Amino acid sequence: MSWQAYVDDHLMCEIDGQHLSSAAILGHDSTVWAQSPNFPQFKPEEISAILNDFENPGSLAPTGLYLGGTKYMVIQGEPGVVIRGKKGTGGITVKKTNLALIIGVYDEPMTPGQCNMVVERLGDYLLEQGF
Amino acid sequence: MSDSKTGVKALDSDKTKPKRKLYVGTQALDYRRDHMEVISPLKDGVVVDWDIVDNIWNYAFRQRLLIDPKEHPILLAEPSTNSPLQREKAAELLFENYKVPALFLAKNAVLTSFASGRATSLVVDSGGGSTVVAAVHDGYVLQKAVATSPIGGEFLTDCMMKSLESKGIVLKPRYSFKKKEISPGEYQIVDLDFPNTTESYKLYSTRAIAGDIKESVCRVPDTPFEEAAYANVPMTPYELPDGQTIEIGADRFKVPDVLFNPSLSQTIPGMESIADSTSLRGLPQMVIESINKCDVDIRRELFSSILLAGGTSSMQQLKERLEKDLMEEAPQAARVKVLASGNSTERRFSVWIGGSILASLGSFQQMWFSKAEYEEHGVSYIQRKCP
């Protein structure tokens, strides 16, 4: 299965009638493995800041999580595994696997819980496959 | 979860029978029984004994609310610093034992924030067992911006108790005496002896009296407490249950000031060893600490919406003193506003009120973690569904 198919069918899928506004699978070196059409343009520094937060949980909390220039407030995630951010009525979930970062961006009416389910479910599957 | 004051349990530990009898609730506590111990499942606001919690919930559902939990989704309020393990334990207990159809875990600070109609605020929850300061933004607690301290209502009650004891005042628990009318209007106190009363019950009853003294006469001083300044303050009389009238002077102001200056507790005889209060921070420091750990963009908003919640926040003049102390320590441009609902019942139960508001929102209905999802994915999914 191609990475793009993972994004289109498993991340941008419908859950309880909603879907993510954008999603992507990136490598740890900021390369794009696949992304949805409207995924924001991000900078490599933003990705390294995210990776740094997985190493040192809480480093992004005072400054906020940036992606494509948009700032997200960091809320309770799972140290070293998942980072969850909130921006107004929407937010972001980032799950780290061995080689990749799965990012899901959602907006209302989708709930954080639903976004977490989609992103983390795929993350668990990739971890099982060795990615 | 209930705080230790309302959910305290009693058990009858009769040595001959291995099975113990459990009594739940404050009504059960008012009646003295032989060998009855008073125990609380919470320590510093965190659950340590799940067995007791199971019993409390069982009593609450079946004896008091008279409902079958199978028919009602449960919204459980949890401490803002709850660990993932505790959340999973709670979810497991509810789904396995009580077979609830759906569950959601909400953080105390978030619910308090909703109770006041705000999605963003800094919640200062000063309860019985501990004080927690948490920053809530758009309905979610910000990671790392939570400060806790073991100083709560119970600590202050202990300070009051030790201080009175050191002055030679004996607080007689209500069960230990009887008032006999010797002539119309005149009473004589007769001491009763109950040798089988446990130490924990005696302590509980004494604390109840000290707590009442604290709630009726204590006031937070306008400026930090100093022994010399308050040495000549007029004394306030207080009548103990056994008819004895005591005078309380400087302690009226000293005990509440422990919230702002924990090292003051060291000066109370008997309290020196209780806590390593050199590492403890006062309320204003905790507020500043919590806000400084937040994003710079929202700090202003947090300073202007500081919410007070919890039983201890009903202490007289607490709001005014906190506001004053924060205005001195906060950055120049920030506008400091401390809010508290006027009704002390509302402050004590603001978490429950917020939960009631959240659960009735139409937009909340899709956020429940259902039994089907629990059975399909297991308890660890609760971390994803209830961030």
XYZ file of C-alpha atoms in Angstrom:
518
model
C 0.000 0.000 0.000
C 1.439 3.371 -0.919
C 1.899 6.035 1.716
C -0.528 8.316 -0.088
C -3.173 5.644 0.181
C -2.553 5.515 3.929
C -3.223 9.231 4.152
C -6.260 9.212 1.859
C -7.975 6.092 3.164
C -6.886 5.828 6.795
C -6.247 9.354 7.977
C -8.709 11.342 5.912
C -11.393 8.708 6.417
C -14.781 9.364 7.923
C -15.267 8.754 11.627
C -18.775 9.269 13.047
C -19.558 11.427 10.041
C -16.543 13.732 10.442
C -13.078 13.791 8.966
C -9.754 15.538 9.615
C -9.144 18.829 7.849
C -5.652 17.722 6.859
C -3.149 14.993 7.595
C 0.334 13.819 6.669
C 2.940 11.173 7.283
C 6.429 12.632 7.571
C 9.806 11.113 8.141
C 11.877 12.118 11.156
C 14.051 14.155 8.791
C 11.092 16.306 7.692
C 10.691 14.534 4.337
C 7.092 14.148 3.261
C 6.109 10.516 2.790
C 2.539 11.533 1.934
C 0.183 14.371 2.715
C -3.368 15.471 2.115
C -3.983 18.283 -0.415
C -4.446 21.094 2.091
C -1.742 20.125 4.612
C 0.013 23.364 5.669
C 3.491 24.239 4.406
C 5.752 23.556 7.341
C 9.366 24.343 8.120
C 12.028 21.758 9.040
C 12.688 23.657 12.310
C 9.085 23.015 13.346
C 9.548 19.282 12.836
C 12.805 19.207 14.758
C 11.108 21.104 17.591
C 8.390 18.439 17.634
C 10.975 15.651 17.661
C 12.778 17.439 20.484
C 9.586 17.460 22.489
C 9.316 13.676 22.151
C 12.838 13.434 23.593
C 12.252 16.045 26.296
C 8.528 16.059 27.023
C 7.273 19.481 27.959
C 9.797 21.518 25.974
C 7.079 22.823 23.664
C 4.679 23.727 26.459
C 5.954 27.276 27.179
C 6.372 28.309 23.553
C 3.615 26.353 21.867
C 3.693 23.889 18.993
C 4.131 25.477 15.563
C 3.155 23.899 12.274
C 3.072 25.916 9.084
C 3.160 29.103 11.106
C 0.058 28.182 13.107
C 0.499 28.040 16.869
C -1.094 25.283 18.952
C -1.267 25.219 22.752
C 0.133 21.960 24.067
C -2.322 20.010 26.214
C -1.914 16.655 27.959
C -0.371 14.097 25.620
C 1.571 10.905 26.258
C 5.248 11.688 26.906
C 7.487 10.359 24.148
C 4.588 8.946 22.138
C 1.854 11.474 21.396
C 1.724 15.263 21.398
C -1.695 16.885 21.443
C -2.261 20.540 20.702
C -5.274 22.826 20.706
C -6.060 25.915 18.735
C -9.441 27.441 19.418
C -12.060 24.928 18.414
C -9.619 22.759 16.485
C -6.257 21.211 17.137
C -3.568 18.765 16.166
C -2.388 15.302 17.132
C 1.140 14.086 16.404
C 2.060 10.422 16.886
C 5.616 9.238 16.682
C 6.527 5.844 15.264
C 9.990 4.351 14.765
C 10.642 6.102 11.457
C 7.731 8.453 10.938
C 5.555 11.188 12.364
C 1.822 10.959 11.757
C 0.115 14.320 11.950
C -3.608 14.976 11.968
C -5.159 18.450 12.011
C -8.814 18.802 12.888
C -11.352 21.566 13.256
C -14.853 21.704 14.640
C -17.182 19.885 14.708
C -14.654 17.079 15.050
C -13.581 16.405 18.627
C -10.028 15.891 19.921
C -10.999 12.362 20.929
C -11.938 11.454 17.360
C -8.739 12.921 15.914
C -6.705 11.012 18.481
C -8.445 7.773 17.561
C -7.685 8.140 13.836
C -4.074 9.266 14.152
C -3.043 6.967 16.948
C -4.753 3.942 15.448
C -2.685 4.289 12.290
C 0.392 4.919 14.402
C -0.129 1.674 16.296
C -0.525 -0.209 13.015
C 2.678 1.240 11.555
C 4.571 0.444 14.738
C 3.417 -3.142 14.397
C 4.659 -3.194 10.803
C 8.037 -1.899 11.885
C 7.713 1.667 10.606
C -14.249 12.060 43.010
C -15.456 13.166 46.411
C -12.990 14.937 48.639
C -11.932 13.291 51.849
C -14.402 15.234 54.000
C -17.605 14.086 52.399
C -16.535 10.609 51.420
C -14.824 9.499 54.585
C -15.634 5.951 55.503
C -15.786 4.180 58.773
C -15.179 0.543 59.398
C -15.793 -1.732 62.274
C -12.706 -3.821 62.849
C -13.910 -6.398 65.310
C -10.953 -8.668 65.971
C -12.982 -11.872 66.277
C -14.675 -11.627 62.898
C -12.415 -11.425 59.848
C -15.008 -9.576 57.770
C -15.278 -5.860 58.348
C -18.378 -3.736 58.221
C -18.257 -0.528 56.274
C -20.231 2.605 56.934
C -20.147 5.376 54.366
C -20.842 9.050 54.620
C -20.918 11.909 57.066
C -24.126 10.757 58.764
C -22.510 7.461 59.692
C -19.579 9.369 61.137
C -21.662 11.363 63.578
C -22.579 8.273 65.527
C -19.831 6.848 67.697
C -19.365 3.075 67.523
C -16.887 0.831 69.295
C -13.772 -0.087 67.302
C -14.836 2.135 64.426
C -11.914 3.476 62.411
C -12.167 6.479 60.143
C -10.415 5.963 56.837
C -10.198 7.899 53.634
C -9.273 6.430 50.247
C -7.575 9.663 49.222
C -4.110 10.856 50.091
C -3.127 14.381 48.985
C -6.135 14.399 46.701
C -5.131 11.193 44.872
C -6.848 7.803 45.235
C -4.724 5.181 46.968
C -7.326 2.583 47.981
C -9.564 1.519 45.076
C -11.436 -1.011 47.182
C -12.815 1.741 49.376
C -13.688 3.860 46.363
C -15.616 0.886 44.983
C -17.575 0.724 48.230
C -18.260 4.443 48.252
C -19.541 4.393 44.676
C -21.667 1.352 45.404
C -23.204 3.111 48.393
C -23.722 6.310 46.417
C -25.404 4.588 43.472
C -27.512 2.050 45.282
C -28.288 3.541 48.663
C -28.397 7.259 48.062
C -29.142 7.882 44.375
C -31.169 4.669 44.059
C -30.132 4.095 40.460
C -28.768 1.241 38.424
C -25.438 2.390 36.958
C -26.068 0.180 33.899
C -28.585 2.764 32.705
C -26.597 5.949 33.203
C -23.497 7.256 31.409
C -20.999 8.471 33.991
C -19.037 11.718 33.817
C -16.208 11.294 36.289
C -14.261 14.313 37.523
C -10.597 13.564 38.064
C -7.696 15.535 39.565
C -5.936 17.738 37.020
C -2.728 15.804 37.699
C -4.227 12.332 37.413
C -1.778 9.743 36.112
C -2.688 7.519 33.135
C -2.688 4.490 35.437
C -5.283 6.025 37.753
C -7.520 6.906 34.822
C -7.353 3.373 33.499
C -8.117 1.948 36.945
C -11.176 4.153 37.263
C -12.406 3.264 33.771
C -11.846 -0.430 34.395
C -13.695 -0.312 37.699
C -16.685 1.461 36.203
C -16.988 -0.689 33.107
C -16.310 -4.037 34.750
C -18.062 -3.700 38.114
C -20.801 -1.239 37.351
C -21.262 -1.958 33.633
C -21.870 1.690 32.795
C -22.990 2.294 29.199
C -20.584 5.196 28.612
C -17.903 7.140 30.447
C -15.992 10.394 30.197
C -13.170 11.602 32.414
C -13.021 15.356 32.838
C -10.408 17.276 34.759
C -11.527 19.178 37.852
C -10.032 22.460 36.663
C -11.881 22.310 33.348
C -15.219 21.697 35.044
C -14.676 24.559 37.481
C -13.883 26.793 34.541
C -17.105 25.800 32.785
C -19.093 26.388 35.963
C -18.123 30.043 35.758
C -18.908 30.227 32.054
C -15.309 30.507 30.888
C -13.289 28.352 28.525
C -10.001 29.945 29.553
C -9.008 30.682 33.132
C -6.536 29.912 35.870
C -8.267 27.701 38.422
C -7.109 27.845 42.045
C -8.762 24.877 43.722
C -8.085 24.907 47.445
C -9.764 21.883 48.972
C -9.393 19.776 52.063
C -6.423 17.634 51.163
C -4.468 19.829 48.807
C -4.367 22.971 46.710
C -4.079 22.710 42.930
C -3.484 25.606 40.557
C -4.133 24.721 36.912
C -4.310 26.764 33.713
C -7.244 25.935 31.437
C -7.253 27.159 27.840
C -10.215 26.612 25.512
C -11.492 23.885 27.780
C -8.239 21.926 28.134
C -5.649 21.924 30.895
C -2.276 23.054 29.559
C 0.448 20.505 29.977
C 3.021 21.375 32.614
C 1.059 24.377 33.896
C -0.276 22.640 36.989
C 1.118 23.419 40.456
C 0.156 21.414 43.530
C 0.725 21.814 47.241
C -0.293 19.545 50.110
C -1.514 22.554 52.098
C -5.287 22.498 52.214
C -8.139 22.864 54.645
C -7.057 19.867 56.703
C -3.545 21.221 57.149
C -4.963 24.517 58.365
C -7.324 22.701 60.734
C -4.352 20.805 62.145
C -2.491 24.084 62.644
C -5.446 25.491 64.534
C -5.766 22.334 66.615
C -2.067 22.236 67.573
C -2.034 25.926 68.318
C -4.986 25.648 70.680
C -3.513 22.569 72.347
C -0.239 24.370 72.948
C -2.190 27.096 74.741
C -3.675 24.515 77.049
C -7.150 24.481 75.546
C -8.660 21.020 75.472
C -11.061 20.272 72.646
C -13.453 17.667 73.971
C -15.060 15.595 71.200
C -18.831 15.723 71.251
C -19.305 12.085 72.155
C -17.107 12.320 75.232
C -19.503 14.327 77.393
C -23.159 14.762 78.162
C -25.005 17.900 79.229
C -27.191 17.321 82.233
C -29.757 19.918 83.166
C -29.537 20.490 86.898
C -31.965 23.397 86.941
C -33.881 25.248 84.182
C -31.277 26.869 81.895
C -28.315 25.556 83.860
C -26.265 22.700 82.576
C -23.556 20.548 84.016
C -21.047 18.698 81.927
C -20.654 15.010 82.687
C -17.703 13.245 81.131
C -18.465 9.945 79.470
C -15.874 7.265 79.000
C -15.817 5.076 75.893
C -12.643 3.004 76.089
C -13.263 1.257 72.774
C -13.259 4.403 70.724
C -10.452 4.325 68.196
C -7.778 7.005 67.955
C -8.755 7.842 64.409
C -12.344 8.547 65.453
C -11.198 10.698 68.362
C -8.907 12.627 66.041
C -11.700 13.022 63.512
C -14.096 14.401 66.133
C -11.486 16.800 67.525
C -10.664 17.972 64.026
C -14.348 18.584 63.373
C -14.417 21.067 66.249
C -11.143 22.721 65.226
C -12.463 22.932 61.687
C -15.574 24.697 62.840
C -13.467 27.182 64.812
C -11.368 27.775 61.722
C -14.414 28.370 59.555
C -16.149 30.726 61.989
C -13.400 32.990 63.281
C -10.494 32.862 60.850
C -9.748 35.699 58.459
C -6.903 36.073 56.002
C -4.813 39.089 57.105
C -4.430 41.981 54.662
C -0.655 41.936 55.014
C 1.745 39.063 55.772
C 1.384 37.908 59.372
C 3.904 39.088 61.966
C 3.875 37.948 65.596
C 4.647 41.392 66.964
C 2.006 43.240 64.989
C -0.785 40.873 66.010
C 0.228 40.395 69.643
C -2.360 42.893 70.863
C -5.182 42.152 68.500
C -8.598 41.945 70.213
C -9.635 38.359 70.987
C -12.783 36.826 69.572
C -14.827 34.525 71.797
C -15.924 31.084 70.609
C -18.146 28.681 72.486
C -17.061 25.045 72.377
C -19.677 22.274 72.309
C -19.095 21.521 75.997
C -20.022 25.085 76.959
C -16.482 26.300 77.514
C -15.819 29.704 75.950
C -12.362 30.286 74.516
C -10.725 33.417 73.243
C -8.864 33.369 69.951
C -6.537 36.213 69.120
C -3.564 36.138 66.798
C -4.383 32.615 65.616
C -7.386 34.023 63.763
C -4.947 35.563 61.310
C -1.949 33.300 61.688
C -3.598 30.065 60.574
C -5.027 31.348 57.251
C -1.745 33.090 56.476
C -0.144 29.631 56.248
C -1.740 29.455 52.791
C 0.394 32.407 51.748
C 3.446 31.650 53.837
C 3.769 27.903 54.551
C 6.866 28.344 56.696
C 4.622 30.019 59.295
C 3.393 26.557 60.240
C 6.863 25.866 61.655
C 6.239 28.409 64.385
C 3.239 26.483 65.683
C 4.306 24.036 68.394
C 3.656 20.504 67.259
C 3.612 21.303 63.536
C 7.371 21.499 62.923
C 7.787 17.919 61.811
C 4.592 17.645 59.793
C 5.794 18.944 56.485
C 9.038 20.011 54.948
C 7.571 23.446 54.485
C 10.761 24.993 53.181
C 9.981 23.495 49.796
C 6.339 24.527 49.847
C 5.155 27.615 48.056
C 2.382 29.987 49.048
C -0.677 30.586 46.876
C 0.608 33.667 45.011
C 3.870 31.860 44.158
C 1.942 28.867 42.840
C -0.190 31.120 40.647
C 2.844 32.902 39.209
C 4.633 29.586 38.694
C 1.698 28.115 36.822
C 1.201 31.161 34.593
C 4.898 31.385 33.786
C 4.820 27.855 32.464
C 2.155 28.855 29.957
C 2.491 30.344 26.539
C 3.262 34.073 26.664
C 0.266 34.890 24.496
C -2.319 33.732 26.993
C -0.682 34.880 30.213
C -2.577 38.155 30.185
C -5.897 36.418 29.798
C -5.041 34.050 32.627
C -4.099 36.866 34.986
C -7.435 38.546 34.396
C -9.508 35.427 35.003
C -8.288 33.662 38.118
C -11.044 31.489 39.581
C -11.258 30.430 43.204
C -12.802 27.074 44.008
C -12.877 24.538 46.809
C -13.937 24.674 50.430
C -10.890 26.518 51.712
C -11.442 29.326 49.211
C -14.431 30.431 51.287
C -11.995 31.751 53.898
C -12.823 35.364 54.609
C -10.761 37.958 52.731
C -8.874 35.315 50.747
C -9.909 36.782 47.421
C -8.843 40.317 48.345
C -5.494 39.260 49.763
C -4.672 37.053 46.768
C -5.524 39.844 44.369
C -3.314 42.262 46.293
C -0.353 39.889 46.494
C -0.593 39.023 42.800
C -0.759 42.649 41.703
C 2.597 43.172 43.386
C 4.241 40.120 41.826
C 2.665 40.160 38.377
C 4.311 41.920 35.427
C 3.427 45.597 35.117
C 1.063 45.522 32.192
C -1.049 42.659 33.478
C -4.470 43.315 34.934
C -5.093 40.935 37.830
C -8.642 39.867 38.582
C -9.574 37.111 41.018
C -13.116 35.796 40.675
C -15.122 33.751 43.080
C -18.798 32.987 43.163
C -20.344 34.590 46.206
C -22.092 31.442 47.359
C -19.775 29.186 49.373
C -21.729 26.087 48.351
C -21.101 26.966 44.725
C -17.370 27.287 45.392
C -17.234 23.962 47.160
C -19.088 22.098 44.453
C -18.009 24.080 41.397
C -16.542 20.911 39.888
C -19.865 19.106 40.102
C -21.746 22.116 38.722
C -19.348 22.320 35.768
C -19.788 18.606 35.153
C -23.527 19.026 35.159
C -23.235 21.812 32.569
C -20.818 19.856 30.369
C -22.870 16.676 30.375
C -26.003 18.482 29.315
C -24.437 20.146 26.247
C -25.569 18.801 22.908
C -22.066 19.062 21.502
C -20.714 16.859 24.284
C -22.764 13.803 23.384
C -20.305 12.632 20.722
C -17.390 12.670 23.172
C -18.468 9.771 25.377
C -16.262 6.681 25.578
C -18.835 3.928 25.085
C -18.907 0.404 26.453
C -18.638 -0.950 22.902
C -15.430 0.997 22.345
C -14.078 -0.234 25.676
C -14.788 -3.836 24.755
C -13.321 -3.453 21.300
C -10.170 -1.516 22.091
C -9.472 -1.955 25.752
C -9.050 0.434 28.624
C -5.992 2.264 27.259
C -8.197 3.949 24.667
C -9.527 6.159 27.440
C -6.316 8.225 27.122
C -7.201 9.090 23.520
C -10.885 9.745 23.919
C -10.561 11.887 27.029
C -7.541 14.131 26.520
